[in-house]
Structures are given as C-alpha cells and as structure tokens.
Coordinates of C-alpha atoms and ligand atoms in Angstrom, one line a residue:
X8 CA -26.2 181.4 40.2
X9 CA -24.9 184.5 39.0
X10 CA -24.3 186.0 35.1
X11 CA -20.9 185.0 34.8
X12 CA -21.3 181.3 36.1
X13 CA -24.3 181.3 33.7
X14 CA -22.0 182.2 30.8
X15 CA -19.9 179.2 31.7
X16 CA -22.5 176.5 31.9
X17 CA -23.7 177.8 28.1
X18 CA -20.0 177.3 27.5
X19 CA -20.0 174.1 28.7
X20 CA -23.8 173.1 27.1
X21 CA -22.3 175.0 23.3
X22 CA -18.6 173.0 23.8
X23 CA -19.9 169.3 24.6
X24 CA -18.2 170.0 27.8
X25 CA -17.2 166.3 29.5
X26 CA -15.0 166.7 32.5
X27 CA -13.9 170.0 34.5
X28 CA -10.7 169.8 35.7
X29 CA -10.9 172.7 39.1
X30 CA -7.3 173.4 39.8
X31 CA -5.7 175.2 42.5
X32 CA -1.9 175.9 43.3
X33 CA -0.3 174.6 46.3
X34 CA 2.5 176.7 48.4
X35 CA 5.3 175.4 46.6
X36 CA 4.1 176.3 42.9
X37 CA 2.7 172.7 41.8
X38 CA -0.9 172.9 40.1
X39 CA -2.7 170.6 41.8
X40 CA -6.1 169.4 40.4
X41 CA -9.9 168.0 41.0
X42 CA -11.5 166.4 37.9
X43 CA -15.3 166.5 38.1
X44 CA -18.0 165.4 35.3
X45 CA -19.5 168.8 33.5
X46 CA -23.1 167.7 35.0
X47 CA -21.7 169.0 38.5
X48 CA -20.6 172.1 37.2
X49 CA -23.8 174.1 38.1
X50 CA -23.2 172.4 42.0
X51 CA -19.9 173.4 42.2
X52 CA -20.4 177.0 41.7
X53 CA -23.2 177.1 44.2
X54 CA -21.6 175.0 46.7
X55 CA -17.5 174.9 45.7
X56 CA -15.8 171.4 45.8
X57 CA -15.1 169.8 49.0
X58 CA -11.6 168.2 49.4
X59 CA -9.3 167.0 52.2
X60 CA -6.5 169.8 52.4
X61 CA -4.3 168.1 54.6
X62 CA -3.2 166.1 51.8
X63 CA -1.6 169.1 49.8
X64 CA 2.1 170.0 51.0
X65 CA 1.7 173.3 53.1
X66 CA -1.7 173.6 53.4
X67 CA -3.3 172.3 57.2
X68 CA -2.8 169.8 59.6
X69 CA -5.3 167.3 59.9
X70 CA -7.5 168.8 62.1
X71 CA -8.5 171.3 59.9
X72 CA -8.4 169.4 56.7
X73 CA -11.8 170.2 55.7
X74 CA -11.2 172.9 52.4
X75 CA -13.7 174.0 49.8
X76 CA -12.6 174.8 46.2
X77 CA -14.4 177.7 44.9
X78 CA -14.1 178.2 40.9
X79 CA -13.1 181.3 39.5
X80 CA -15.7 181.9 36.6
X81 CA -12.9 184.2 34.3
X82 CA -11.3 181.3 34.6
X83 CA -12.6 178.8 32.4
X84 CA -11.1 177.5 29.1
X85 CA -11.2 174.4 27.3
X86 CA -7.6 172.3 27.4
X87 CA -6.9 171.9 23.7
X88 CA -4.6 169.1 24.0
X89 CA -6.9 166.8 26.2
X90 CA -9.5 167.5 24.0
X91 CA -7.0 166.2 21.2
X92 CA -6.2 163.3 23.1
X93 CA -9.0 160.8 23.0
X94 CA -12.3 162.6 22.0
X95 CA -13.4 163.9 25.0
X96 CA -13.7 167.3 25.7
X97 CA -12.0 168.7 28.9
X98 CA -11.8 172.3 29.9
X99 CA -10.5 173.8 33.4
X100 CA -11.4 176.2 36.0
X101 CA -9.0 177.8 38.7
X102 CA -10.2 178.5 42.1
X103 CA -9.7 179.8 45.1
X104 CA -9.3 178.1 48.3
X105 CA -11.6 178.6 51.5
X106 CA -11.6 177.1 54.8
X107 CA -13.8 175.5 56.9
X108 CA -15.3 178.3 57.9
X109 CA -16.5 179.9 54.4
X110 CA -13.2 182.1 54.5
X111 CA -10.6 182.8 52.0
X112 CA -7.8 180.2 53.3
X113 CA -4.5 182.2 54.5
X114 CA -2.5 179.4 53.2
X115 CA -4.2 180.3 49.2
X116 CA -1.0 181.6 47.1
X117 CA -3.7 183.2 45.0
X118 CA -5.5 185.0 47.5
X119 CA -2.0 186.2 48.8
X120 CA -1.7 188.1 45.3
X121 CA -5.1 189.0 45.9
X122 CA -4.6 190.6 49.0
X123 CA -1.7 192.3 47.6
X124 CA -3.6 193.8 44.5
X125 CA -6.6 195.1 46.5
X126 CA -4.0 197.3 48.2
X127 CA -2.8 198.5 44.8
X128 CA -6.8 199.3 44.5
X129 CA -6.9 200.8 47.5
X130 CA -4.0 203.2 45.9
X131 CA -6.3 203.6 42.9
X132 CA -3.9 201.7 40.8
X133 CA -4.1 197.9 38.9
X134 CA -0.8 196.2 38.5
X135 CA -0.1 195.5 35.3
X136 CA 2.7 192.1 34.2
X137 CA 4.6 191.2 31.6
X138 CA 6.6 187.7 32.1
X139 CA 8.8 186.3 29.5
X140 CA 9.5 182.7 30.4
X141 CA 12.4 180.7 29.1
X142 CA 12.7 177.1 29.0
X143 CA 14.5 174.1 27.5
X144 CA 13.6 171.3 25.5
X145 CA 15.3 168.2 26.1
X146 CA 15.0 164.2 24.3
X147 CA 12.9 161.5 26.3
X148 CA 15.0 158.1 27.0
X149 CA 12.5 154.9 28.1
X150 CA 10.0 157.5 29.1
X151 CA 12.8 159.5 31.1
X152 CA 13.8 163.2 30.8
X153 CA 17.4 164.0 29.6
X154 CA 19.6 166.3 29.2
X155 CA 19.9 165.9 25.7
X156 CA 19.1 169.0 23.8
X157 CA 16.9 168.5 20.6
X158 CA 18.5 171.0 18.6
X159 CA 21.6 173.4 18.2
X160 CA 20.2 176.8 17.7
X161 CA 21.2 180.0 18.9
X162 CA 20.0 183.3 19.7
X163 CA 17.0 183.6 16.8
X164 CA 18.1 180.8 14.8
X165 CA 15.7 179.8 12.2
X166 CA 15.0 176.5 10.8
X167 CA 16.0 174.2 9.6
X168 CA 18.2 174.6 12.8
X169 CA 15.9 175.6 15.0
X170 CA 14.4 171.9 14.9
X171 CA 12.2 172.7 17.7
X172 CA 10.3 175.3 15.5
X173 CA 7.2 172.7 15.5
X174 CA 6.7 172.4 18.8
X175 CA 7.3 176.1 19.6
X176 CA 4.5 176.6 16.5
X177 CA 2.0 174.2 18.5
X178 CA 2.7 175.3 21.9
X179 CA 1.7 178.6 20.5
X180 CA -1.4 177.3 18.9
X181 CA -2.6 175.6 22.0
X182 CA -1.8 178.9 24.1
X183 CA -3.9 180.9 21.8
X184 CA -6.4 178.6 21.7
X185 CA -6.5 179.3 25.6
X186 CA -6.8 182.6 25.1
X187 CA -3.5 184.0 25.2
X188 CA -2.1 187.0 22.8
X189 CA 1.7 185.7 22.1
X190 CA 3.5 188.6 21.2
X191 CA 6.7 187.0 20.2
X192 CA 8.5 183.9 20.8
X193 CA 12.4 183.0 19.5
X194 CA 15.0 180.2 20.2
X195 CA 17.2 181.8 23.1
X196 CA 20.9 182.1 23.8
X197 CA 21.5 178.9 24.8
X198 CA 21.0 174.8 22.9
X199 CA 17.6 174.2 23.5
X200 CA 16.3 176.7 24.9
X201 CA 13.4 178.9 24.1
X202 CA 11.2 181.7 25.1
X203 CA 7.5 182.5 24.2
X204 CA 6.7 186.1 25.5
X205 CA 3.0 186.8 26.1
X206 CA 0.8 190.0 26.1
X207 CA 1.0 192.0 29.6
X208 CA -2.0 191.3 31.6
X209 CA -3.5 192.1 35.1
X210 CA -1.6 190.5 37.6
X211 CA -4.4 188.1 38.5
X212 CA -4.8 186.9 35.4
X213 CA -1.0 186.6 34.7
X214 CA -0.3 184.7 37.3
X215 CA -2.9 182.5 36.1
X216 CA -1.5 182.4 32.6
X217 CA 1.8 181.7 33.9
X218 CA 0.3 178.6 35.7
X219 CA -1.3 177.8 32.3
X220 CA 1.3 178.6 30.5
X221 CA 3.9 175.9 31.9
X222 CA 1.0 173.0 31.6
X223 CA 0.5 173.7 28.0
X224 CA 4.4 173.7 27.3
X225 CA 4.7 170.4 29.7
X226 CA 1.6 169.2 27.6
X227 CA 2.2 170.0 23.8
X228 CA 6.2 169.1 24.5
X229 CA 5.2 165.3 25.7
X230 CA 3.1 165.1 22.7
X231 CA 6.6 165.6 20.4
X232 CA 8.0 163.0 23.1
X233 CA 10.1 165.7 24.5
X234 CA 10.4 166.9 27.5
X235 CA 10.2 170.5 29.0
X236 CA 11.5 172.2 32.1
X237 CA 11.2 175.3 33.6
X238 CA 14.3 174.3 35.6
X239 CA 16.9 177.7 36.1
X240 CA 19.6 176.3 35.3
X241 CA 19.5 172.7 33.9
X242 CA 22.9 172.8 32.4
X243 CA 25.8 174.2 33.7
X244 CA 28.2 176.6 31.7
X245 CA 25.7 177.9 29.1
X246 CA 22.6 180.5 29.6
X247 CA 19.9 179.4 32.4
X248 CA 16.1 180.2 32.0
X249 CA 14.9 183.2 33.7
X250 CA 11.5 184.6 33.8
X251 CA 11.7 188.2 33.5
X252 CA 8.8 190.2 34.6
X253 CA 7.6 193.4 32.9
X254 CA 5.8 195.4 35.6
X255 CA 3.4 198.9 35.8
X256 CA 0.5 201.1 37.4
X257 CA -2.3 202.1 36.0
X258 CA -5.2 203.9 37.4
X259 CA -8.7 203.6 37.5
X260 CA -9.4 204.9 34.2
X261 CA -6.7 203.4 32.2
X262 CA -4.0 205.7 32.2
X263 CA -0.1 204.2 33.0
X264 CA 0.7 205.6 35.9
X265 CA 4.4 204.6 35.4
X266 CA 4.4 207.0 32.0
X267 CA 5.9 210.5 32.2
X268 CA 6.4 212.2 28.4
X269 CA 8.6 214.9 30.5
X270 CA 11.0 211.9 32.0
X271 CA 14.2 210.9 30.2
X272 CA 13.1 207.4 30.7
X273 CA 9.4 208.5 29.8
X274 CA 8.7 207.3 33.8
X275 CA 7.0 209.0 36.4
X276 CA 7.7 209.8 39.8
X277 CA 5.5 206.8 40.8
X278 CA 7.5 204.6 38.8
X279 CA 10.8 205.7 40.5
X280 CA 9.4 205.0 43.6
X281 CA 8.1 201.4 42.7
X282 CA 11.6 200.7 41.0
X283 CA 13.5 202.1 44.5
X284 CA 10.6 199.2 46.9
X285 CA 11.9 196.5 44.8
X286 CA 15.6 197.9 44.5
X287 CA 15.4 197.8 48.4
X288 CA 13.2 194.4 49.0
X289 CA 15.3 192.8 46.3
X290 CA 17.4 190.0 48.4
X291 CA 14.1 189.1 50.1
X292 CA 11.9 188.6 47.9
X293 CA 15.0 186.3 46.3
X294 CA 13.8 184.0 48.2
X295 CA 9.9 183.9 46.8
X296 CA 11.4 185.1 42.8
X297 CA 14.4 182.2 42.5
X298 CA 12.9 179.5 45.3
X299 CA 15.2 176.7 44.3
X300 CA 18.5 175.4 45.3
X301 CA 19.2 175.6 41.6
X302 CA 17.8 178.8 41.1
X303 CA 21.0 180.3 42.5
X304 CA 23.4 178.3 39.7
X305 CA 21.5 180.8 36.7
X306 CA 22.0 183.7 39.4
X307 CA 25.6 184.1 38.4
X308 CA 28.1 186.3 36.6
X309 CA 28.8 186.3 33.3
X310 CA 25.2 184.6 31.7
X311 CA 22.7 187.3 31.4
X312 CA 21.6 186.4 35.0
X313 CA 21.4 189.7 37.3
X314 CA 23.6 189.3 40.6
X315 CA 24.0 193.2 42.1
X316 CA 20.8 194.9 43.0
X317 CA 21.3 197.6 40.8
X318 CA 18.9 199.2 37.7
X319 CA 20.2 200.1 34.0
X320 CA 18.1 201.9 30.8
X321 CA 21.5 200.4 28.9
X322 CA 22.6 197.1 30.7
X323 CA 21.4 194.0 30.5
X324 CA 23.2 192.9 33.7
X325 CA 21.2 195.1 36.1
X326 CA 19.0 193.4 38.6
X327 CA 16.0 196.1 36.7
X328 CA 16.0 197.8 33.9
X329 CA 13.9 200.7 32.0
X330 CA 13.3 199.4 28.7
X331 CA 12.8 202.1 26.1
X332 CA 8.7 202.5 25.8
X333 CA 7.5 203.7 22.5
X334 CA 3.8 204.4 24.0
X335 CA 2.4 205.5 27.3
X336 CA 1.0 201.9 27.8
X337 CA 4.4 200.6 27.2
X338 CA 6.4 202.7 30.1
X339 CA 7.1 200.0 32.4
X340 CA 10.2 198.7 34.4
X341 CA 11.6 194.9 34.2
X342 CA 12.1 193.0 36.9
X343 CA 15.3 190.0 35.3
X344 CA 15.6 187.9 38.6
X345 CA 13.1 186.1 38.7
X346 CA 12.7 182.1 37.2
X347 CA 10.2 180.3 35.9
X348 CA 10.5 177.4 39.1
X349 CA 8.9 179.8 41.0
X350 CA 5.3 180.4 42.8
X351 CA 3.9 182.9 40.0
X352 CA 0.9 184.6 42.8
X353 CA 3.5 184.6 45.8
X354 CA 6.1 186.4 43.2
X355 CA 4.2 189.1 42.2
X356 CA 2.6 189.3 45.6
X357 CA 5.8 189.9 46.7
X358 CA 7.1 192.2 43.8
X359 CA 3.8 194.2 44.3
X360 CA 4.4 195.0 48.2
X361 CA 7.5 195.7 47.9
X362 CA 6.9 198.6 44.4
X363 CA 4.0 199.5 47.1
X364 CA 6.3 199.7 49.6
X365 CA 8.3 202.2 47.7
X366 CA 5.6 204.5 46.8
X367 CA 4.0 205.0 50.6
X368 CA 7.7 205.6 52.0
X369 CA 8.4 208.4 49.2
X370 CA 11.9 206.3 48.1
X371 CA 14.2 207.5 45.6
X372 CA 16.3 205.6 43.0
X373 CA 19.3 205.6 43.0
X374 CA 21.3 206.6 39.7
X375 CA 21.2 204.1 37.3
X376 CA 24.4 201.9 36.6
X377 CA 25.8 202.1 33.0
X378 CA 29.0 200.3 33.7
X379 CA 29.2 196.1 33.3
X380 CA 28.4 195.9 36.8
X381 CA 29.8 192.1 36.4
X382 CA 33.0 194.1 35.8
X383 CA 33.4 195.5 39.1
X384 CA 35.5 194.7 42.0
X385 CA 33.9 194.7 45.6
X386 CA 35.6 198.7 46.0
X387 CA 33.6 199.3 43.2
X388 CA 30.3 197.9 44.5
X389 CA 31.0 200.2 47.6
X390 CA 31.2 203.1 45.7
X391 CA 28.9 202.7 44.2
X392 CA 26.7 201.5 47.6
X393 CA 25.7 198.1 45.3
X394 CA 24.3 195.4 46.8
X395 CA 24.3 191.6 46.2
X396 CA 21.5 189.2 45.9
X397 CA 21.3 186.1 48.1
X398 CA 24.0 183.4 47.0
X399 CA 22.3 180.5 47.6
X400 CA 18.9 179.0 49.0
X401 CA 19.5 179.4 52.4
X402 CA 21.2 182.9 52.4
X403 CA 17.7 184.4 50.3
X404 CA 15.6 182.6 53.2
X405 CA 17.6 184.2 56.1
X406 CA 17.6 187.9 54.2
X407 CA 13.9 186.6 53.7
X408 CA 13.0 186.5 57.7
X409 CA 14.4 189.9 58.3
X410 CA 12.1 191.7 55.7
X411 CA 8.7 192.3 57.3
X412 CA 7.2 194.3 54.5
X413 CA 7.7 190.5 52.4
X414 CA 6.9 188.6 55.3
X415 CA 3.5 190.7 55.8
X416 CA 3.0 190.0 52.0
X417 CA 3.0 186.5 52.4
X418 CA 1.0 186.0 55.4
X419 CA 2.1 184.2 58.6
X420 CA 0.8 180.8 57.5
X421 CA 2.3 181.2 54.1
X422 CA 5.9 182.8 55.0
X423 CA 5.9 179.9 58.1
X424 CA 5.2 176.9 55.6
X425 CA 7.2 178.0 52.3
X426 CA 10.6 179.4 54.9
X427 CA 9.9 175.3 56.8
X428 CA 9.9 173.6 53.3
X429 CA 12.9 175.6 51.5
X430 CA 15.0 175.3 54.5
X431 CA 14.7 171.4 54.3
X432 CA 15.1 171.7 50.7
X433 CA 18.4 173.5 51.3
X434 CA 19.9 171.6 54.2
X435 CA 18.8 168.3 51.9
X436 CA 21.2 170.0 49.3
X437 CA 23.6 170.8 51.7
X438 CA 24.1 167.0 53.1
X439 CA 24.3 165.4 49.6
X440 CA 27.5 165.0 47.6
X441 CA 27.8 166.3 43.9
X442 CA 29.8 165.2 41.4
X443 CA 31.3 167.7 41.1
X444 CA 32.9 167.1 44.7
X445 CA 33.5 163.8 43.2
X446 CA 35.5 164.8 40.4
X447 CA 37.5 167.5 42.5
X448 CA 38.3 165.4 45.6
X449 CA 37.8 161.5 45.4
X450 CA 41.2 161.1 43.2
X451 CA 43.2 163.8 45.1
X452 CA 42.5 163.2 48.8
Ligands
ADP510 P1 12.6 192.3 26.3 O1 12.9 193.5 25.6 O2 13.1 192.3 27.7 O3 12.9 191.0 25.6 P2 9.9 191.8 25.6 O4 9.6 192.8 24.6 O5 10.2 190.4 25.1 O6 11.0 192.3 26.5 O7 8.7 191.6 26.6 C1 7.9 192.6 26.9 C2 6.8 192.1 27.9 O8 6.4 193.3 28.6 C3 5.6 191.5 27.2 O9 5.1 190.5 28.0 C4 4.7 192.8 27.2 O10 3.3 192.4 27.0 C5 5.0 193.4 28.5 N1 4.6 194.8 28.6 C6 4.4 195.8 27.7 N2 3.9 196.9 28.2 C7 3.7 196.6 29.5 C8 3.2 197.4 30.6 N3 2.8 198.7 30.5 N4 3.2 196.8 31.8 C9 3.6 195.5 32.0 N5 4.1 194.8 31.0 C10 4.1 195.3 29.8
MG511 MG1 11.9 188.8 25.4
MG512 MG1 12.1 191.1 23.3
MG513 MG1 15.1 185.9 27.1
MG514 MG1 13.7 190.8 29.1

C-alpha cells in the first residue's frame, strides 16, 4: 500500500471513519455510488471494488460487465452532512473505472479528462478551471420539488430578502468543510436563484469539486426542506443557470502561460490560440457543455445566455470573454456556455482539446466583438463572419458528429454511447406535446 493510501487509512483510524461511500460518474453526469464499511478500506485500495457495470447507463453490455472501482487517494473527504445526520461518520472516495482486464475503462468520463490533460502535460502545460455554478432553490410540496421560489431577491440582494441567506451560509460551511476555498457567492439575477463561485483548481480536481459540489448543494438544500436544481432553465422568461468556466495554462514551474504584461488584454499568444480552438470547436462541444433538451431554453437572446460564437473584453453576451486580470495568475479566458446539467470531466475534456487544438494548428482570434451582439441582424453576423451555436439538442449532436478533434476527445465508446442516449433524449422531446402547444393550438384549431 502506498504513502498516500496510508495517509487515508490514518484518516479514517483519527475520524472514527464508519462507511466509505466509493463513487464514480456514469456517462450522462449522475454520481453513482458503492458504500463499503471503513474495515475494507485497506482491501479496496489493494484490490479496487468489484461491481457489475452493465447495470450503469452507458457503460458495457453484459458480456463484459465485470468492472473494478479503483479509489482515487486525493480524493477522500469526510461528507459533513451524513456525518450530521445520524451519528455515524461517512466520508467518500472517487475512483476511477477499469475493465476486466486491469485497464483504464474507455467508457470512464474521468479518465476521458485524464487523457485530455496528460496531453496538456505532454505540451508542458496544466489546465487550470474556474466554474461558477448557478442554481435555484425552489419549496418542497408532499415531498415533491416545485417551482415555487423561496424568496424574491435580486441581483446581490441582502437579507432580510435574500431569505435563502441560511442555506447559502451552510452550503458554504459544508463545502469548506470538504475542502473547498469559496471565493464568493451572491443571490443571482433571477427569484431564487444563486451562485457560489469556488477557487480555480486543476482540472482534475475541479471536475471533482464540481461533482461534489452539486451533492452538497442537493444535500444541505433537503436539509432546509428545499429543493435544488442545477436545471438550465427551470423557469421560463427570467435568467437560467449557467455554469461559466474560467479557464488557463500554466507550465511546469507555475508560471500562467495565458499571462502577457505586454498584451492589452494582459494575454499571451498562447492564450489567443486556446481562445481561437474553442471559438472554432464551439457548436460541438455544445453538445458535451449544454447536454439537455433544456439546456437550449437558457441558450437564448436577451438573458445573459451567450448564442453567437463570438469573444468580448466588454460584453457580457459573447460566447468568451477576457475578464480584466489584476495578477499574472489571474489572466485567464471564460468560457459562459456551458450549464451546470452537464458531464463536468467530458466538459472540460472537450474544452481542453479543443484550446489544445488551437495552439498545435497556430489559430488566430478573431477581433473581439464590442457591439450587443444580441443586437445584430443576420447581415450583421455575416460581416462580421459570426457564428451561431446549436439551437437545440439535436442540432449540437449533429454539429457534434462532424467535429473529429471532439469526437477523438471523447473516445469512440464514450462519443457512441452519450450521441445514442441524447438522441433518444431529443426525439423523446420531440414526440411529446407541451403546454405550450396546448395553450397556442387546442382552442384555435
Ligand atoms: P465573473 O467576473 O465572471 O463573475 P468570478 O470572479 O465570479 O467571475 O469567477 C472567477 C473564477 O475564475 C473563480 O472560480 C476563480 O477561482 C477563477 N480563476 C481565477 N484565476 C484563474 C485562472 N488563472 N485560471 C482559471 N480560473 C481562474
Ligand atoms: Mg461570478
Ligand atoms: Mg464575479
Ligand atoms: Mg452568475
Ligand atoms: Mg462569469
């Protein structure tokens, strides 16, 4: 067993450790988990956790159901709110997935980010991520989510508005206690809505924490009786929740690779190229950043959502902006398409390859758009050479399958499984009648 294993079994031993819950996250984004009692703790790092994968949506057929979960030592932390719960003490480990044959599993979002950042290392560069994830907080009926927002706050509202204050106050307790630096966190635009920014990590470890991040806020919300979502747009007509990701390079010995004092934007050549990979993978990686059918209802004009693939240092409506960086670390560029529904290991796999992308081809931005792009007509747009992002579900999966740089980034098992799933998911959405047809067409026809 090996140092770092070691220091979690003293953790476990010093904490009166009772049950490791080992989680994993399946294609689709849902955390998936494997309790085991803390006395097999030493086992399951010397072995991993045998379980049947062909019960987990998009992993393996039947055949070749035989998986091993293999804990990620970094990992652990103990889960302050079951520990609150009823005495026992519960903490959790993330793993990775291997296959019957002692291999990382293809079909493992987080070895797909893996993959992707090893390449980054290969560069001599670490990706660095900020995310800042929105979400509402609605009233429970019987035990049933609503849509009922619990308060009426705006933009940075305080209390005694800003009801929700409490919760945001104890989701932020039980985040730290995880480990987490919050930075800042504020009521949003919208009723009911709320963001809690954290502190920029490697991208490993922020996809992790964004995994964490939504348990703790489904958690600490049920203990308030309300309930949380991380749904894009759960009411239409005000502001959906978006999940804008803050992303840079630096290099082996710690220096931003993005930053250049000599730049207007205090960004580097490097950076420009990055920016211009995602400016040109944008509408694929739609697909991966904004994977629901509702996704595309935030993904709109006129709500702070980005629709044109266009980047700003001035406007919040472009797809990225340069945000004004008052250190070196800080020179970054922010991705603001992306939404909390999504997978957060296949969205910065994806982001990565296609920054990556940009930097081994040489591409150059183009200039950046100071104009309210929402603003402009189609003629415009041409001028300007502006594209849009995918309309809908199964537009972003059809741009999706003619990007190979994004498919590579997935994989073939994980592109084939997640473009199977989310075309189901959209036709299912296409065959079912809204009420909003209902309201439109039953009286009139
Ligand atoms: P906004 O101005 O869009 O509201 P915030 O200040 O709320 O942005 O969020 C900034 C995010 O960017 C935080 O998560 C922060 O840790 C992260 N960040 C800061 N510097 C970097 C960097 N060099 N690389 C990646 N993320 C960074
Ligand atoms: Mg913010
Ligand atoms: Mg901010
Ligand atoms: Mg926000
Ligand atoms: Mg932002």
């Amino acid at each position: 067993i090996d140092a770092e294993a070691q220091s979690v079994l003293d953790a476990i031993e010093e904490n009166d450790v009772d049950f490791l819950r080992i989680q994993f996250t399946d294609i689709l984004g849902t955390v998936k988990n494997v309790s085991i009692p803390a006395s097999q703790a030493e086992k399951a790092f010397t072995e991993g956790i045998y379980f049947d994968g062909s019960s987990i949506e998009g992993f393996v057929r039947i055949q070749e159901s035989d998986m091993r979960l293999k804990p990620d030592p970094n990992t652990f932390a103990i889960l302050p709110w079951k520990t609150r719960e009823d005495g026992t003490v519960s903490a959790r480990l993330i793993a990775d997935v291997m296959d019957a044959s002692g291999s990382n599993f293809a079909g493992d979002p987080r070895h797909v980010l893996k993959r992707a950042l090893k390449k980054a290392g290969n560069m001599g560069y670490t990706l660095n991520a900020g995310p800042e994830p929105e979400f509402f907080l609605f009233e429970e009926e019987d035990g049933r989510a609503t849509t009922i927002t619990h308060d009426a706050g705006g933009y940075f509202d305080l209390a005694p508005k800003d009801l929700a204050s409490d919760v945001r106050r104890d989701i932020i307790y039980g985040l730290e206690q995880m480990g987490f630096e919050v930075e800042a966190s504020h009521h949003e635009v919208a009723e009911g809505q709320h963001e809690i920014d954290f502190k920029y990590d490697d991208g490993l470890t922020t996809a992790d924490n964004i995994a964490t991040f939504r348990a703790v806020v489904r958690a600490i919300a049920a203990e308030h009786e309300l309930h949380s979502t991380f749904m894009p747009k759960p009411i239409a007509g005000i502001n959906g929740s978006g999940m804008h990701t803050h992303l840079s390079l630096f290099t082996e010995d710690g220096e931003n690779a993005f930053h250049d004092a000599d730049d207007e934007f205090n960004l580097s050549e490097t950076a420009d190229q990055f920016l211009a990979g995602i400016l040109e993978h944008a509408p694929a990686i739609t697909a991966v950043c904004n994977p629901t059918v509702n996704s595309y209802k935030r993904l709109v004009s006129g709500y702070e959502a980005p629709v044109y693939v266009a980047w700003s240092d001035v406007n919040r409506s472009a797809l990225i902006r340069k945000p004004a960086a008052r250190t070196p670390a800080a020179s970054r560029i922010e991705l603001r398409s992306p939404d909390p529904s999504c997978n957060p290991y296949l969205a910065l796999a994806v982001m990565l390859q296609a920054g990556i992308d940009g930097i081994e081809r040489g591409l150059t931005a183009p200039d950046p758009v100071r104009e309210n792009i929402y603003e402009f007509d189609e003629t415009a747009r041409e001028e300007y050479g502006i594209d849009t992002l995918p309309a809908n579900l199964g537009e972003a999966i059809d741009v999706l399958e003619t990007d190979e740089v994004i498919l590579d980034a997935l994989g073939d098992h994980i592109a084939e499984k997640f473009i199977e799933a989310k075309r189901a998911e959209f036709d299912d959405y296409r065959a079912a009648v809204s009420e909003w047809e209902l309201d439109q067409y039953l009286e009139t026809f």
